[in-house]
XYZ file of C-alpha atoms in Angstrom:
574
model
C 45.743 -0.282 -55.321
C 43.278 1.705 -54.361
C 40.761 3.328 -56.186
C 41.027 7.059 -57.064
C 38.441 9.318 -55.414
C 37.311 12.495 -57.105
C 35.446 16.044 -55.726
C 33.159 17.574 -57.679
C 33.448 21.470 -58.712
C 30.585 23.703 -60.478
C 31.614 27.644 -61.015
C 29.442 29.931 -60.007
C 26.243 30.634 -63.034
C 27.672 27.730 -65.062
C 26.624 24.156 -65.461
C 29.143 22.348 -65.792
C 30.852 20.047 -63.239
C 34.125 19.356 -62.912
C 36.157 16.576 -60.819
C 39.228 16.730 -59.080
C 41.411 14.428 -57.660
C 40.852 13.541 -54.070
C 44.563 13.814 -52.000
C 45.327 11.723 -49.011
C 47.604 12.043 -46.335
C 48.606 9.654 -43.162
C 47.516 10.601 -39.755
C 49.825 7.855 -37.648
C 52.550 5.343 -38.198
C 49.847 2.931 -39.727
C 48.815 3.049 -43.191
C 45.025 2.421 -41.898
C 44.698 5.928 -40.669
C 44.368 8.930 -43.586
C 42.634 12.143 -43.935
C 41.376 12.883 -47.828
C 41.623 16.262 -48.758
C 41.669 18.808 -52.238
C 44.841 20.898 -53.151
C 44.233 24.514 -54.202
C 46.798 24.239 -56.788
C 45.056 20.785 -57.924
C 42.043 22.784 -58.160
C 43.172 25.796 -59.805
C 44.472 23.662 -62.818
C 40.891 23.103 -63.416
C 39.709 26.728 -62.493
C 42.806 29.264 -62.972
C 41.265 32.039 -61.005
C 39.630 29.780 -57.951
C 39.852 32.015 -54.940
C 37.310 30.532 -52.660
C 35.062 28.150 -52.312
C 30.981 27.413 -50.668
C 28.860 24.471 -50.081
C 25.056 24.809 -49.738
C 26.050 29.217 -49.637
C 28.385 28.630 -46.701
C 32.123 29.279 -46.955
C 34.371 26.691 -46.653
C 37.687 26.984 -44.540
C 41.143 25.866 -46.088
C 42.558 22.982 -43.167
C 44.417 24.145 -40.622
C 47.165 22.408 -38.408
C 47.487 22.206 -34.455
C 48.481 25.256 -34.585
C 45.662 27.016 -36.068
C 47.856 27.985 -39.406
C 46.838 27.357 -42.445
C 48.250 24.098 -44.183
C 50.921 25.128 -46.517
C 50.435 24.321 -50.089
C 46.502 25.240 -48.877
C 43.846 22.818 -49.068
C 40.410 21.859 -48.164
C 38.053 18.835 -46.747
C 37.468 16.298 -49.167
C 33.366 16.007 -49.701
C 31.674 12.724 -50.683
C 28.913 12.994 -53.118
C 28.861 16.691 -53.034
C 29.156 19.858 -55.015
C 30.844 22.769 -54.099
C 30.612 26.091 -55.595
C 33.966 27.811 -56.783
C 34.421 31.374 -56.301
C 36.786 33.309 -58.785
C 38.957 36.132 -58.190
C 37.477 39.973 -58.026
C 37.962 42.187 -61.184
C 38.163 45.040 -59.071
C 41.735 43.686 -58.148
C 43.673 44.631 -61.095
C 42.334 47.575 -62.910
C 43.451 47.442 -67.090
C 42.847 50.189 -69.553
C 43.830 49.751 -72.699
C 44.166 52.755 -74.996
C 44.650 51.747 -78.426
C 46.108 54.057 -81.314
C 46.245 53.257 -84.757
C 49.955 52.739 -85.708
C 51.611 50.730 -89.122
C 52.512 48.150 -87.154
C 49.011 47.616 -85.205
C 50.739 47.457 -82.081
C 49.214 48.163 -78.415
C 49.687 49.815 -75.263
C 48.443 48.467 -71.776
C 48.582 50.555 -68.860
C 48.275 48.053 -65.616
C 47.044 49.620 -62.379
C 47.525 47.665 -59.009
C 46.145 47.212 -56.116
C 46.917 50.379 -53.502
C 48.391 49.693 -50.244
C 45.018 49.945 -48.509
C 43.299 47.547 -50.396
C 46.452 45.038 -50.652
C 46.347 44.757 -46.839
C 42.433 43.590 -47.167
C 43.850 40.883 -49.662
C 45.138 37.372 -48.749
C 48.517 37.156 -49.234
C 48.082 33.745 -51.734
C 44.875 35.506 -53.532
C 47.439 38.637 -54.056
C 50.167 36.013 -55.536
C 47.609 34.643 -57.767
C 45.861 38.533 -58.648
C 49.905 38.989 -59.562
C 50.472 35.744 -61.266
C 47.088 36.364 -63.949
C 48.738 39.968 -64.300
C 51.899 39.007 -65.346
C 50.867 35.964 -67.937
C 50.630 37.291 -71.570
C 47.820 37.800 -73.127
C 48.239 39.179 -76.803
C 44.310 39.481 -77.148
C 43.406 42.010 -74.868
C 47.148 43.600 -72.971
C 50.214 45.267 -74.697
C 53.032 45.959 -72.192
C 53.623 50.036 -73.141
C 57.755 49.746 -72.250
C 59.707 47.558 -69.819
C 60.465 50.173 -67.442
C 56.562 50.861 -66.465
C 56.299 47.025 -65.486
C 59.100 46.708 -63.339
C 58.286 50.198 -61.441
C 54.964 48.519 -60.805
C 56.780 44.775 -59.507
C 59.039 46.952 -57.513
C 55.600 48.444 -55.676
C 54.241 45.320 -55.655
C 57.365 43.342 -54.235
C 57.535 46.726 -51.339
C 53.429 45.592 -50.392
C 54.357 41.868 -50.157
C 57.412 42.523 -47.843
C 55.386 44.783 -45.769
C 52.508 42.185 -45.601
C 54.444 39.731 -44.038
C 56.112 41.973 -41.673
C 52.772 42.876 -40.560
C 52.284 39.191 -40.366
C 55.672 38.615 -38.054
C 54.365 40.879 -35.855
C 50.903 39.416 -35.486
C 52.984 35.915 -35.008
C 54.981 37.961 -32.568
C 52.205 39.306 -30.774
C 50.209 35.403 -30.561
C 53.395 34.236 -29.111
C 53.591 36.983 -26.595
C 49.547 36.287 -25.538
C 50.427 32.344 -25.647
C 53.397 33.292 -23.240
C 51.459 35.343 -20.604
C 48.777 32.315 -20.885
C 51.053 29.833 -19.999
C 52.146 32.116 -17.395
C 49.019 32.710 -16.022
C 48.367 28.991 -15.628
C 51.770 28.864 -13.993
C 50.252 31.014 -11.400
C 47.057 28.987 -11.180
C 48.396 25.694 -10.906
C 50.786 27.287 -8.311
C 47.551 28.631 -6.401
C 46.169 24.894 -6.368
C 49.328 23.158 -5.431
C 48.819 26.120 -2.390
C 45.167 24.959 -1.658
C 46.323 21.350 -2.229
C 48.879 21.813 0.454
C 46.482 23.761 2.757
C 44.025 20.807 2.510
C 46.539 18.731 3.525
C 47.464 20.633 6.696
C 43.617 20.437 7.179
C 43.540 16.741 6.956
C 46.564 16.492 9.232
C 45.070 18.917 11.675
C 41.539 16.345 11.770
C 43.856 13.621 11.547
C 45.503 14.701 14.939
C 42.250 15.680 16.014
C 40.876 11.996 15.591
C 43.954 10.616 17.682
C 43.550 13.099 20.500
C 39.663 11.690 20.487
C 41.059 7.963 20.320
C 43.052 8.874 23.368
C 40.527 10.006 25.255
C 37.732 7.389 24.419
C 40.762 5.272 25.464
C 41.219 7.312 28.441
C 37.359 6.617 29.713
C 37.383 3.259 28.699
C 40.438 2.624 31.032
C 38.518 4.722 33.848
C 34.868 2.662 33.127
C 37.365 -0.491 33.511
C 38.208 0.923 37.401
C 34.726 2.142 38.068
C 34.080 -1.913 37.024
C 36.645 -2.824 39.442
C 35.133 -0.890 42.125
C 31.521 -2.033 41.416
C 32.504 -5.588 41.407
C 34.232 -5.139 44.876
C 31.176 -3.443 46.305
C 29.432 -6.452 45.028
C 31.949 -8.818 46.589
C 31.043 -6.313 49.675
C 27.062 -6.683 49.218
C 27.817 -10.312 49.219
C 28.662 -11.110 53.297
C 25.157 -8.835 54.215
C 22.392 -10.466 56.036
C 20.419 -13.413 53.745
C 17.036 -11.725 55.232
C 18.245 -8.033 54.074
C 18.900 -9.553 50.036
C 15.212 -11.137 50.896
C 14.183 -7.572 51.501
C 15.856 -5.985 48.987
C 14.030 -8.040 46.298
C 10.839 -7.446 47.357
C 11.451 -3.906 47.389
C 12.044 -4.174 43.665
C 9.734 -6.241 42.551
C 7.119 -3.920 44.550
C 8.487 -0.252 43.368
C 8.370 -1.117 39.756
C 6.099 1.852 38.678
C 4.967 1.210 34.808
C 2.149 2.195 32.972
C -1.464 1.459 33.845
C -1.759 -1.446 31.353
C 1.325 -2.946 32.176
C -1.090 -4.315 34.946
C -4.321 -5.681 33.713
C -4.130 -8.214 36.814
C -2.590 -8.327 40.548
C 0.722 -8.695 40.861
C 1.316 -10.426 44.403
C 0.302 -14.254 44.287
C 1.512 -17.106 46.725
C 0.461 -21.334 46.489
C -0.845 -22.388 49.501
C -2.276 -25.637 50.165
C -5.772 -26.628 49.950
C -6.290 -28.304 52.866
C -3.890 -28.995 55.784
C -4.914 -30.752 57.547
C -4.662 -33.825 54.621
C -1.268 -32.731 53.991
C 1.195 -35.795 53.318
C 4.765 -34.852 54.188
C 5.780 -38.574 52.409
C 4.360 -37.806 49.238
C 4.557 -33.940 48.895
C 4.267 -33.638 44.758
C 0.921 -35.263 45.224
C -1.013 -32.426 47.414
C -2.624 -30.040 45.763
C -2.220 -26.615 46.031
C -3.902 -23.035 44.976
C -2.648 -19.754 44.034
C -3.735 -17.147 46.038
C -2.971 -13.038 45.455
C -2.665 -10.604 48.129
C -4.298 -7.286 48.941
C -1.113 -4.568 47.971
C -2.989 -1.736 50.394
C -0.010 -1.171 52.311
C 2.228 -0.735 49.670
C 3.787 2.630 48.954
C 1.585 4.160 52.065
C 2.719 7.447 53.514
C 2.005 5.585 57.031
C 2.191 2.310 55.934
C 3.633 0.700 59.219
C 0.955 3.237 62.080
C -1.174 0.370 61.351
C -1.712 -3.705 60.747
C -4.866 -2.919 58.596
C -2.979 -1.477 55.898
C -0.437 -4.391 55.700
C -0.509 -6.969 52.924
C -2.713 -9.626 53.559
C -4.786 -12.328 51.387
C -7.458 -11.699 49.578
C -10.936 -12.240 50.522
C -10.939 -15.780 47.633
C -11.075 -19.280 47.933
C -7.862 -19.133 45.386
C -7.070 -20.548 41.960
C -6.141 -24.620 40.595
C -3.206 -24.274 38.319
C -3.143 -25.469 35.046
C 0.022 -26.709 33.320
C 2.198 -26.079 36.171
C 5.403 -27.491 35.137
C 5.357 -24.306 32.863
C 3.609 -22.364 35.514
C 6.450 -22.896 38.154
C 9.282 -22.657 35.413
C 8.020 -18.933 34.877
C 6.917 -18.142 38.147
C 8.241 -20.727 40.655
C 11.460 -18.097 41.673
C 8.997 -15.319 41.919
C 6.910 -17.357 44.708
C 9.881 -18.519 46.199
C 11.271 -14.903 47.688
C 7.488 -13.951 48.341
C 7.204 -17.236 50.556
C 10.450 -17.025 51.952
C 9.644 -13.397 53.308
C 6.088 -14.167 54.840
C 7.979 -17.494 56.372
C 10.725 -14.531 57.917
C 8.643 -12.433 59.516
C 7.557 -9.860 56.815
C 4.909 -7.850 58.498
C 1.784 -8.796 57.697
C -2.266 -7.754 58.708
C -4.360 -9.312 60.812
C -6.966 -10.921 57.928
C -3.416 -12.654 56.591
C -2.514 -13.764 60.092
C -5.906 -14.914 61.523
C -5.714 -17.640 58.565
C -5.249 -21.002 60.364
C -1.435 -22.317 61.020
C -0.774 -19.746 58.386
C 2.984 -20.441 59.222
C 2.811 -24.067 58.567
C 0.663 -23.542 55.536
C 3.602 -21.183 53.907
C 6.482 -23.826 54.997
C 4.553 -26.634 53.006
C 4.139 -24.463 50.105
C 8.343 -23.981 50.493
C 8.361 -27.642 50.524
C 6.156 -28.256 47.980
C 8.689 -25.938 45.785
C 11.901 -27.715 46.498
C 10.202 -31.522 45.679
C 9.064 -29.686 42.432
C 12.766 -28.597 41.867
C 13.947 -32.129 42.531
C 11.895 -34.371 40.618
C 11.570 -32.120 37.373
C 15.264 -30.929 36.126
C 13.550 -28.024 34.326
C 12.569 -26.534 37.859
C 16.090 -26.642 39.660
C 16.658 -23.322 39.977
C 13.321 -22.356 41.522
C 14.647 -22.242 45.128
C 17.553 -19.939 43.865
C 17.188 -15.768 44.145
C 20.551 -14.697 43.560
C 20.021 -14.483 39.936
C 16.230 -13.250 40.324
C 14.938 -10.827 37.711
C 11.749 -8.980 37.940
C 9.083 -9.962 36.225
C 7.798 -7.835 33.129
C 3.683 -7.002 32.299
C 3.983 -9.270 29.531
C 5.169 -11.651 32.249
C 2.337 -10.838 34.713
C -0.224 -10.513 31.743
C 0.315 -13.901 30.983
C -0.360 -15.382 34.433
C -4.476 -15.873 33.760
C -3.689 -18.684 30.690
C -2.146 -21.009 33.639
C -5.575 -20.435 36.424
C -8.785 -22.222 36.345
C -10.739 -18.858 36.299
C -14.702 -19.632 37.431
C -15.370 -15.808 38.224
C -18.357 -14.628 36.438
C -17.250 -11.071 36.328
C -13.149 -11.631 36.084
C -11.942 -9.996 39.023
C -8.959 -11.808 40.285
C -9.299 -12.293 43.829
C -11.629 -9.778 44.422
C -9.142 -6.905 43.844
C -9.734 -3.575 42.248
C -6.962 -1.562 40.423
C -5.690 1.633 42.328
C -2.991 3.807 42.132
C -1.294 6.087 44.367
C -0.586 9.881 44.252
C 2.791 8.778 42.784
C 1.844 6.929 40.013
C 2.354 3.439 41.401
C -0.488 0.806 40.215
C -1.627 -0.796 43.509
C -4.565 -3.874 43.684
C -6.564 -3.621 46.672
C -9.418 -5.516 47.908
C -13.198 -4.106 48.006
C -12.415 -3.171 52.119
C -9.642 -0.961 51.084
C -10.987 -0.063 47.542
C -14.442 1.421 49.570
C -12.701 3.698 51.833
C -10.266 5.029 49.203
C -13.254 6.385 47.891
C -16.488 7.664 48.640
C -19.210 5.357 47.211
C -21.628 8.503 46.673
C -19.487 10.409 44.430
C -18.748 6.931 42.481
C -22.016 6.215 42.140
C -22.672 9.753 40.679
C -20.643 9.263 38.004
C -21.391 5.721 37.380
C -24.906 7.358 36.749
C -23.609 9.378 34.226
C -21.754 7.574 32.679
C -25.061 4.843 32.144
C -27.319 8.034 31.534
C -25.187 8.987 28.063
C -25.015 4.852 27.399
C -21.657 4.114 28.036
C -19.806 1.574 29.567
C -17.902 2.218 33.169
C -15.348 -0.719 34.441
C -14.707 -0.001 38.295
C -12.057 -2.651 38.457
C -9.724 -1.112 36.083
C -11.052 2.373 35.940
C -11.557 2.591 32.160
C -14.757 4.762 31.093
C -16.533 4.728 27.500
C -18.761 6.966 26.514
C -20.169 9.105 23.192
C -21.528 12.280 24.690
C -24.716 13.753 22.114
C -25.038 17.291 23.453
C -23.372 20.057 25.588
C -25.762 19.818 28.444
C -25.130 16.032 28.641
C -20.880 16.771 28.573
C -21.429 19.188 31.263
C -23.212 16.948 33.472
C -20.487 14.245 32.973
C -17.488 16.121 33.176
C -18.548 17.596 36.770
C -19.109 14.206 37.895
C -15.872 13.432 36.446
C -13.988 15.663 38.520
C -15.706 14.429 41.646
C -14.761 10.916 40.559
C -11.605 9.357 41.626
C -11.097 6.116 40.309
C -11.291 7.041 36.665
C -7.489 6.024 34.634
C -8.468 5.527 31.424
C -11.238 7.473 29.401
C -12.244 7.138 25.625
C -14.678 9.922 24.519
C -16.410 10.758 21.710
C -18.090 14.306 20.965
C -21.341 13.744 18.954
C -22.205 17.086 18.484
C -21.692 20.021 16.821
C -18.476 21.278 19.420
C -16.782 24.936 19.883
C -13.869 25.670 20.895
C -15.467 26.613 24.444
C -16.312 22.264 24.797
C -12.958 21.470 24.412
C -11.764 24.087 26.784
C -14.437 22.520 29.269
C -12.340 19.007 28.346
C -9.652 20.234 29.531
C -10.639 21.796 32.792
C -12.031 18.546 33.799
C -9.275 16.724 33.018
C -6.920 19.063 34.772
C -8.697 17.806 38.128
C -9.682 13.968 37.238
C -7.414 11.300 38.073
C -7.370 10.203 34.036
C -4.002 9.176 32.904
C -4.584 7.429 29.447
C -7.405 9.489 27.068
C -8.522 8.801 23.818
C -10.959 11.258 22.456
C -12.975 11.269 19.044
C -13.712 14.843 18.006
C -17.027 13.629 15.375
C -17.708 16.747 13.542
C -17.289 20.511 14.249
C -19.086 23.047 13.091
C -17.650 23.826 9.464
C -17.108 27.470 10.453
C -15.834 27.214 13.719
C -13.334 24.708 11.950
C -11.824 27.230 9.620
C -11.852 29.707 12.972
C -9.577 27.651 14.745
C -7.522 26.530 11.853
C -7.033 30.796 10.981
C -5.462 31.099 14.676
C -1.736 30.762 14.887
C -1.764 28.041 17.332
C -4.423 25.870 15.328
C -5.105 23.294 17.534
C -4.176 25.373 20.782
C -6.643 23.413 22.982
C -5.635 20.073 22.034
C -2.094 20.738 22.373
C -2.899 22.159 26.253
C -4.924 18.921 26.339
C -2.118 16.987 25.351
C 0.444 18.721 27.559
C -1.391 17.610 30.867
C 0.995 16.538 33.073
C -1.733 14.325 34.171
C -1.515 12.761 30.707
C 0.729 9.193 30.078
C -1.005 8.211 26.637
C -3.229 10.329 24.481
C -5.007 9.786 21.402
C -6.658 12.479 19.603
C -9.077 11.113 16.049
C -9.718 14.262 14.364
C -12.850 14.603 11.803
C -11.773 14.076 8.413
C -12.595 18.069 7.711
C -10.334 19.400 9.644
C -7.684 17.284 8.216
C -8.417 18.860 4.996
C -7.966 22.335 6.396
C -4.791 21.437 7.770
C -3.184 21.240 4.953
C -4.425 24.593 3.865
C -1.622 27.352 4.157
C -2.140 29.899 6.573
């Protein structure tokens, strides 16, 4: 059995504590769920006039059910440990006079006054039973009823305030059930507007739905028409297939020669042939044991205007005794086919200039080297498909870059064959020998500039163009940028300003380079003048110059290092 649990009571300015018995109730179907609470009536046997009751000076509601009512007979929370004040009923609610008279008999009259009907409705209708129930117990100490009939006018009043009380309190039930009836129609009407936007985002979805099917169709559509433009492609190809052997020859040449990258894509010439080193020792028997030399070609006559009004600006050799291959079971694995078509033209009767013709029994030199390439694809299995062009592809500038690891290179000064790098007024990279590379330009105006450029202590490569230099002052940069535009062969250019610049210097950097041939730029700005910094950084195109600078459309690659200052006021709003 379990043991009895008590809450303890203390009446307002009094001392003493009393318990009462703790109630409990079960929440579910099990036993294990219960809810401890303290009957009013329970308490009230203890304190007769309990009204109301506080813990710590706050009131303390009487338990309500899911309704919000209050639980009939009332009752409140059970507290563990703690002591709540009780709160007895006012004195104010029954008003008692008692006149007394002196009589034989010592008898007494009371005269009760209740409640009016204003202040009943401010009661609680249990606190108004009780006020009722304390009027109507005797008490021969202090009351003496006057007659009968006084009393039961007075319980007639009282009875006529009760019944209108709970009228009052129908009609506030009546008036919560009306509210509690317009909510639940007004959440009718809500859930009725979301079942609406439910069904609205439905026809959505259905509309995207079709949407996605009409898109599947047509992706369908184009893959079916890419599948006929296939067809059509592969018959042209079946087409290109019965053309003339020299005219596929032709056509591959033409590829490999209009390739038009950028200027490093090309750090060495791109036309190379094996011919053997001596002829007249050649062994027909015992071909694999020759020995043979790469040679590259002058590309002069390669994307000329009037290419074919002359034989001196064909391709021909280049003025060098050639190159011994190293490793050249690898060599001819990654280069053999490229050879192969460039042979196979010069053996057709690709035009050629008279410095490539005048060699000795050219001809028979070029059908050796042919020979030498199919006894290479025989005897190593690695190189059968050498001889083979069908399935050519053109060869990349990591492919060409990697060409000077395979060549016994004895050149003091690293210029392969004696070529110089050139391009064209289209953009095309061409390497020509010193002949052609002199007459391209004018040797005084390179000279010029190769005089400036050693006068400020920088560095000037005529093969591949490129130009270093750290310019100290604004006379200096003037002198060098109007030999710059005079200068023709200059591609790549790395700058640095080592002076205190303006705004007017870098407009004087871009004039030049509006009229230089330079294509790749990297420029180091050093350190402007702290003033003229914040000046151009207040504008509302900050770095207007630059930007013009970088918009060239002379300009492939540009690299701008700006002084560490400027960063900072960069990031400055404006």
């Amino acid at each position: 059995m379990t043991k009895p649990q008590y809450q303890q009571f203390q009446k307002t300015n009094s001392d003493i504590i009393e318990e009462v018995c703790v109630r409990t109730v079960n929440t579910s179907a099990s036993n294990d769920n219960s809810s401890c609470f303290v009957s009013l009536q329970d308490i009230r046997d203890v304190f007769p006039d309990a009204l109301r009751f506080k813990l710590d000076g706050h009131p303390i509601p009487f338990l309500l059910d899911d309704n919000g009512n209050r639980i009939e007979p009332p009752r409140i929370a059970f507290y563990p440990d703690r002591i709540l004040d009780v709160i007895a009923g006012a004195p104010q609610s029954c008003n008692c006079v008692c006149n007394c008279e002196s009589s034989s008999s010592s008898s007494s009259n009371a005269i009760i006054r209740l409640p009016t009907l204003k202040q009943s409705k401010n009661l609680d209708f249990q606190d108004l039973l009780w006020s009722l129930s304390n009027i109507a117990q005797p008490s021969n100490s202090f009351l003496t009823i006057r007659n009968n009939e006084d009393f039961n006018s007075h319980l007639e009043e009282i009875k006529g305030l009760l019944l209108e009380a709970k009228n009052r309190d129908n009609e506030v039930i009546k008036l919560q059930s009306e509210m509690l009836k317009l909510q639940l129609e007004a959440k009718e009407k809500n859930d009725e507007v979301l079942k609406l936007q439910l069904e609205a985002r439905e026809k959505s979805d259905e509309v995207v739905k079709v949407q996605l099917e009409m898109r599947q169709l047509q992706l369908e559509a184009k893959e079916k028409d890419d599948k006929m433009l296939e067809m059509q492609k592969e018959t042209l190809n079946l087409q290109q297939q019965v053309l003339d052997r020299l005219a596929i020859l032709q056509q591959k040449v033409e590829a490999i020669l209009i390739q038009s990258f950028e200027l490093h894509e090309y750090p060495i010439p791109r036309l190379f042939i094996i011919l053997p080193i001596d002829r007249t020792k050649w062994d027909p028997m015992n071909i694999l044991r020759n020995k043979v030399r790469l040679h590259f070609l002058c590309e002069h006559g390669i994307h000329a205007v009037n290419a074919a009004k002359s034989c001196h600006d064909q391709i021909h050799l280049a003025r060098h005794e050639g190159y011994e291959i190293r490793e050249s079971t690898e060599f001819f694995q990654k280069y053999g086919k490229y050879m192969t078509i460039l042979l196979q033209c010069l053996s057709m009767g690709m035009p050629l200039a008279a410095s490539l013709g005048s060699v000795p029994d050219l001809k028979a030199g070029i059908d050796h080297s042919l020979n030498y390439m199919k006894a290479l694809s025989v005897e190593y299995p690695a190189l059968n498909s050498i001889n083979t062009i069908e399935d050519y592809e053109a060869l990349e500038g990591a492919d060409l870059r990697g060409l000077s690891k395979f060549l016994q290179i004895n050149d003091e000064d690293g210029k392969l064959g004696n070529l110089y790098r050139t391009t064209t007024e289209g953009g095309h990279v061409k390497w020509v020998c010193v002949d052609h590379y002199r007459s391209t330009y004018k040797e005084k105006e390179q000279k010029a500039f190769e005089g400036a450029v050693e006068m400020n202590g920088g560095k000037y490569d005529s093969q591949l163009g490129k130009v270093t230099v750290e310019l100290g002052s604004r006379i200096r940069a003037a002198e060098f940028f109007d030999a710059l535009t005079k200068a023709k062969h200059i591609y790549e250019l790395d700058i640095t300003l080592n002076w205190d610049w303006t705004k007017t210097d870098l407009e004087a950097i871009e004039s030049a380079l509006r009229v230089s041939s330079v294509s790749i730029l990297r420029l180091d700005l050093g350190s402007p003048q702290e003033g003229i910094a914040r000046k151009l950084l207040s504008t509302t195109a900050r770095y207007e110059r630059l930007v013009r600078i970088i918009e060239l459309n002379t300009m492939k690659v540009v690299r701008i290092a700006l002084p560490s200052d400027l960063i900072k006021l960069s990031r400055l709003p404006t």
